[in-house]
């Protein structure tokens, strides 16, 4: 029982330090887009996405920081907004 409580306390104490920032979310989305487009490293299109992608993604995404976790919203033109939970450096669609 003591191990479980200690584990829970440690996990909660680590949450603020493992709350992913906006840059980590932007990189997560960029990697996801490249995978969906089947881009190969070094292709011209991949290089353009690598160069311009972070700027575009930064403009179409927002972050609400709740100290222990963050909620991200990705707003694409002609699509409904997509929400993600960022916790422990992991992004989960919600």
Backbone as ProteinMPNN parsed JSONL, in Angstrom:
{"seq_chain_A": "XXXXXXXXXXXXXXXXXXXXXXXXXXXXXXXXXXXXXXXXXXXXXXXXXXXXXXXXXXXXXXXXXXXXXXXXXXXXXXXXXXXXXXXXXXXXXX", "coords_chain_A": {"N_chain_A": [[0.824, -1.195, 0.0], [1.939, 1.266, 0.784], [3.856, 1.631, -1.202], [2.289, 2.088, -3.448], [1.009, 4.497, -2.811], [3.236, 6.164, -2.571], [4.212, 5.982, -5.19], [2.081, 7.204, -6.571], [2.203, 9.802, -5.48], [4.731, 10.604, -6.406], [4.277, 10.531, -9.197], [2.349, 12.555, -9.47], [3.825, 14.72, -8.522], [5.708, 14.96, -10.545], [4.267, 15.838, -12.709], [3.998, 18.734, -13.377], [6.567, 19.254, -14.392], [6.72, 17.626, -16.58], [4.842, 18.533, -18.282], [3.993, 19.127, -21.513], [5.287, 21.685, -23.695], [4.274, 24.341, -25.996], [5.89, 24.282, -28.261], [6.671, 21.587, -28.35], [4.214, 20.407, -28.934], [3.708, 21.522, -31.475], [5.789, 20.329, -32.915], [5.041, 17.646, -32.664], [2.654, 17.619, -34.193], [3.699, 18.324, -36.703], [5.373, 16.121, -37.302], [3.404, 14.14, -37.426], [1.907, 15.022, -39.659], [3.818, 14.799, -41.701], [4.195, 12.019, -41.699], [1.634, 11.152, -42.482], [1.577, 12.14, -45.051], [3.421, 10.599, -46.253], [6.149, 11.347, -46.488], [9.58, 11.39, -47.343], [12.689, 11.62, -45.672], [14.687, 14.329, -46.546], [13.539, 14.823, -49.022], [12.338, 17.389, -51.247], [9.799, 18.422, -50.659], [9.495, 17.551, -48.023], [11.536, 19.015, -46.82], [10.569, 21.614, -47.185], [8.249, 21.499, -45.59], [9.492, 21.087, -43.13], [10.804, 23.502, -42.824], [8.8, 25.549, -43.116], [6.6, 24.534, -41.769], [6.505, 24.649, -38.797], [5.921, 27.398, -38.362], [3.42, 27.739, -39.593], [1.865, 25.839, -38.199], [2.052, 26.883, -35.623], [0.441, 29.118, -35.893], [-2.094, 28.052, -36.294], [-2.737, 26.666, -34.063], [-3.512, 26.438, -30.562], [-2.736, 26.807, -27.062], [-3.748, 25.903, -23.812], [-2.635, 26.237, -20.692], [-2.647, 24.291, -17.84], [-1.017, 23.895, -15.667], [-0.476, 21.199, -14.512], [-1.122, 19.785, -16.763], [-1.797, 20.309, -20.286], [-4.126, 21.723, -22.601], [-4.639, 21.505, -26.004], [-5.613, 23.056, -29.04], [-6.253, 22.481, -32.364], [-6.886, 24.171, -35.213], [-8.036, 23.761, -38.258], [-8.56, 25.046, -41.562], [-11.844, 24.806, -42.851], [-12.482, 22.556, -41.37], [-13.611, 20.985, -38.366], [-12.518, 22.053, -35.113], [-9.769, 20.305, -33.569], [-8.993, 18.702, -30.582], [-6.449, 18.192, -28.13], [-4.939, 16.497, -25.413], [-2.218, 17.279, -23.483], [0.097, 15.634, -21.634], [2.559, 14.423, -19.43], [4.497, 14.579, -21.481], [3.148, 13.441, -23.592], [0.725, 13.313, -26.188], [-2.684, 13.239, -26.452], [-5.584, 12.605, -28.316], [-8.668, 14.251, -27.674]], "CA_chain_A": [[0.0, 0.0, 0.0], [2.816, 2.428, 0.865], [4.484, 1.795, -2.511], [1.295, 2.671, -4.36], [0.825, 5.903, -2.434], [4.475, 6.843, -2.936], [4.215, 6.063, -6.651], [1.094, 8.214, -6.94], [2.743, 11.106, -5.086], [5.821, 10.915, -7.339], [3.677, 10.824, -10.504], [1.71, 13.874, -9.389], [4.891, 15.718, -8.369], [6.406, 15.104, -11.821], [3.38, 16.371, -13.748], [4.332, 20.074, -13.89], [7.834, 19.217, -15.119], [6.531, 16.857, -17.806], [3.768, 19.171, -19.045], [4.637, 19.545, -22.763], [5.083, 23.071, -24.103], [3.676, 24.566, -27.323], [6.847, 23.844, -29.269], [6.594, 20.127, -28.422], [2.979, 20.088, -29.649], [3.911, 21.868, -32.882], [6.646, 19.286, -33.487], [4.206, 16.441, -32.723], [1.757, 17.76, -35.341], [4.515, 18.303, -37.917], [5.758, 14.726, -37.538], [2.187, 13.433, -37.824], [1.579, 15.432, -41.031], [4.815, 14.196, -42.592], [3.896, 10.589, -41.792], [0.399, 10.983, -43.26], [1.882, 12.484, -46.436], [4.448, 9.639, -46.678], [7.334, 12.095, -46.905], [10.865, 10.794, -47.015], [13.662, 12.609, -45.211], [15.536, 14.86, -47.604], [12.744, 15.254, -50.178], [12.104, 18.826, -51.278], [8.548, 18.688, -49.945], [9.77, 17.355, -46.59], [12.343, 20.148, -46.384], [9.671, 22.766, -47.099], [7.421, 21.322, -44.392], [10.349, 21.273, -41.971], [11.124, 24.923, -42.722], [7.605, 26.387, -42.966], [5.596, 23.888, -40.934], [6.343, 25.177, -37.437], [5.287, 28.718, -38.389], [2.002, 27.539, -39.915], [1.236, 25.122, -37.091], [1.958, 27.819, -34.506], [-0.668, 30.035, -36.151], [-3.395, 27.369, -36.301], [-2.912, 25.907, -32.822], [-3.481, 27.197, -29.309], [-2.47, 26.018, -25.849], [-4.212, 26.36, -22.504], [-1.783, 25.589, -19.709], [-3.283, 24.063, -16.555], [0.079, 23.571, -14.776], [-0.204, 19.767, -14.515], [-1.348, 19.316, -18.131], [-2.212, 21.374, -21.193], [-5.091, 21.391, -23.645], [-4.265, 22.116, -27.276], [-6.645, 23.057, -30.068], [-5.745, 22.631, -33.722], [-7.995, 24.659, -36.023], [-7.74, 23.715, -39.687], [-9.629, 25.621, -42.383], [-12.908, 23.923, -43.336], [-12.583, 21.383, -40.5], [-13.913, 21.344, -36.981], [-11.299, 22.045, -34.293], [-9.365, 19.056, -32.926], [-8.428, 18.965, -29.256], [-5.478, 17.227, -27.637], [-4.483, 16.619, -24.04], [-0.776, 17.096, -23.348], [0.413, 15.24, -20.271], [3.751, 13.563, -19.398], [5.089, 14.658, -22.814], [2.328, 12.619, -24.499], [-0.429, 14.038, -26.711], [-3.814, 12.339, -26.647], [-6.783, 13.293, -28.833], [-9.834, 14.227, -26.778]], "C_chain_A": [[0.868, 1.257, 0.0], [3.494, 2.701, -0.483], [3.533, 2.455, -3.494], [1.097, 4.158, -4.082], [2.066, 6.704, -2.835], [4.566, 7.017, -4.459], [3.258, 7.145, -7.136], [1.602, 9.621, -6.63], [3.856, 11.531, -6.054], [5.261, 11.279, -8.709], [3.019, 12.205, -10.521], [2.776, 14.969, -9.288], [5.624, 15.97, -9.678], [5.563, 15.796, -12.896], [3.744, 17.768, -14.236], [5.607, 20.097, -14.729], [7.717, 18.486, -16.455], [5.342, 17.364, -18.631], [4.38, 19.698, -20.344], [4.299, 20.987, -23.144], [4.538, 23.139, -25.54], [4.602, 24.075, -28.434], [6.824, 22.321, -29.432], [5.333, 19.702, -29.163], [3.13, 20.377, -31.135], [4.755, 20.804, -33.581], [5.871, 17.975, -33.635], [3.298, 16.485, -33.96], [2.545, 17.676, -36.642], [4.944, 16.879, -38.27], [4.555, 13.925, -38.033], [1.818, 13.756, -39.281], [2.544, 14.788, -42.022], [4.558, 12.697, -42.776], [2.67, 10.338, -42.656], [0.625, 11.258, -44.744], [2.963, 11.567, -47.028], [5.69, 10.345, -47.219], [8.595, 11.371, -46.461], [11.845, 11.897, -46.641], [14.554, 13.026, -46.378], [14.791, 15.273, -48.862], [12.518, 16.758, -50.099], [10.852, 19.185, -50.484], [8.739, 18.558, -48.436], [10.575, 18.518, -46.038], [11.501, 21.411, -46.252], [8.794, 22.683, -45.855], [8.244, 21.569, -43.132], [10.632, 22.753, -41.743], [9.897, 25.775, -42.402], [6.577, 25.828, -41.985], [5.427, 24.458, -39.553], [5.649, 26.543, -37.392], [3.787, 28.584, -38.628], [1.28, 26.885, -38.744], [1.068, 26.039, -35.883], [0.762, 28.76, -34.662], [-2.031, 29.356, -36.079], [-3.631, 26.541, -35.038], [-2.813, 26.836, -31.618], [-3.243, 26.241, -28.144], [-3.094, 26.702, -24.653], [-3.445, 25.542, -21.466], [-2.514, 25.501, -18.37], [-2.273, 23.529, -15.523], [0.451, 22.088, -14.799], [-0.345, 19.149, -15.901], [-1.732, 20.523, -18.979], [-3.247, 20.84, -22.166], [-4.73, 22.195, -24.891], [-5.444, 22.022, -28.228], [-5.981, 23.344, -31.404], [-6.931, 22.988, -34.601], [-7.565, 24.721, -37.48], [-8.884, 24.343, -40.471], [-10.571, 24.53, -42.893], [-12.987, 22.593, -42.584], [-12.975, 21.86, -39.105], [-12.629, 21.244, -36.152], [-11.041, 20.675, -33.673], [-8.647, 19.401, -31.639], [-7.512, 17.824, -28.834], [-5.147, 17.542, -26.187], [-2.99, 16.351, -24.037], [-0.442, 16.824, -21.894], [1.583, 14.256, -20.317], [4.445, 13.492, -20.755], [4.412, 13.721, -23.814], [1.142, 13.465, -24.94], [-1.525, 13.043, -27.058], [-4.988, 13.118, -27.229], [-7.928, 13.161, -27.848], [-11.055, 14.705, -27.516]], "O_chain_A": [[0.563, 2.215, -0.71], [3.686, 3.856, -0.863], [3.948, 3.298, -4.29], [1.026, 4.971, -5.004], [1.948, 7.802, -3.379], [4.953, 8.079, -4.946], [3.603, 7.922, -8.027], [1.44, 10.531, -7.443], [3.91, 12.688, -6.47], [5.722, 12.24, -9.324], [3.136, 12.935, -11.506], [2.639, 16.026, -9.903], [6.114, 17.076, -9.904], [6.106, 16.286, -13.887], [3.794, 17.969, -15.45], [5.713, 20.877, -15.676], [8.526, 18.704, -17.357], [4.896, 16.697, -19.564], [5.199, 20.616, -20.303], [3.176, 21.449, -22.943], [4.368, 22.115, -26.202], [4.142, 23.516, -29.43], [6.949, 21.823, -30.551], [5.365, 18.746, -29.938], [2.726, 19.566, -31.968], [4.463, 20.424, -34.715], [6.035, 17.271, -34.631], [3.189, 15.498, -34.688], [2.104, 17.022, -37.587], [4.878, 16.487, -39.435], [4.68, 13.123, -38.958], [1.458, 12.859, -40.044], [2.125, 14.289, -43.066], [4.689, 12.171, -43.882], [2.662, 9.416, -43.472], [-0.051, 10.682, -45.596], [3.369, 11.746, -48.176], [6.213, 9.985, -48.274], [8.669, 10.819, -45.363], [11.827, 12.979, -47.228], [15.1, 12.188, -47.096], [15.342, 15.996, -49.692], [12.509, 17.334, -49.011], [10.855, 20.151, -49.72], [8.209, 19.358, -47.665], [10.333, 18.965, -44.917], [11.691, 22.192, -45.319], [8.615, 23.675, -45.149], [7.763, 22.184, -42.18], [10.693, 23.208, -40.6], [9.947, 26.627, -41.515], [5.773, 26.579, -41.433], [4.297, 24.736, -39.151], [4.871, 26.809, -36.475], [2.982, 29.229, -37.956], [0.204, 27.331, -38.346], [0.05, 25.976, -35.195], [0.144, 29.151, -33.672], [-3.032, 30.025, -35.827], [-4.61, 25.8, -34.953], [-2.135, 27.863, -31.646], [-3.51, 25.042, -28.229], [-2.991, 27.917, -24.491], [-3.59, 24.323, -21.378], [-2.951, 26.518, -17.83], [-2.649, 22.792, -14.611], [1.602, 21.757, -15.083], [0.246, 18.106, -16.182], [-1.962, 21.616, -18.461], [-3.245, 19.658, -22.511], [-4.541, 23.41, -24.83], [-6.182, 21.037, -28.227], [-5.245, 24.319, -31.555], [-7.874, 22.206, -34.727], [-6.824, 25.616, -37.885], [-10.048, 24.196, -40.096], [-10.128, 23.461, -43.313], [-13.508, 21.612, -43.114], [-12.701, 22.998, -38.723], [-11.753, 20.436, -36.461], [-11.977, 19.969, -33.297], [-7.795, 20.288, -31.611], [-7.761, 16.657, -29.136], [-5.083, 18.705, -25.787], [-2.54, 15.317, -24.531], [-0.664, 17.668, -21.025], [1.598, 13.353, -21.153], [4.934, 12.428, -21.135], [5.04, 13.266, -24.77], [0.611, 14.249, -24.154], [-1.322, 12.125, -27.854], [-5.354, 14.17, -26.705], [-8.139, 12.101, -27.259], [-12.142, 14.76, -26.94]]}, "name": "protein", "num_of_chains": 1, "seq": "XXXXXXXXXXXXXXXXXXXXXXXXXXXXXXXXXXXXXXXXXXXXXXXXXXXXXXXXXXXXXXXXXXXXXXXXXXXXXXXXXXXXXXXXXXXXXX"}
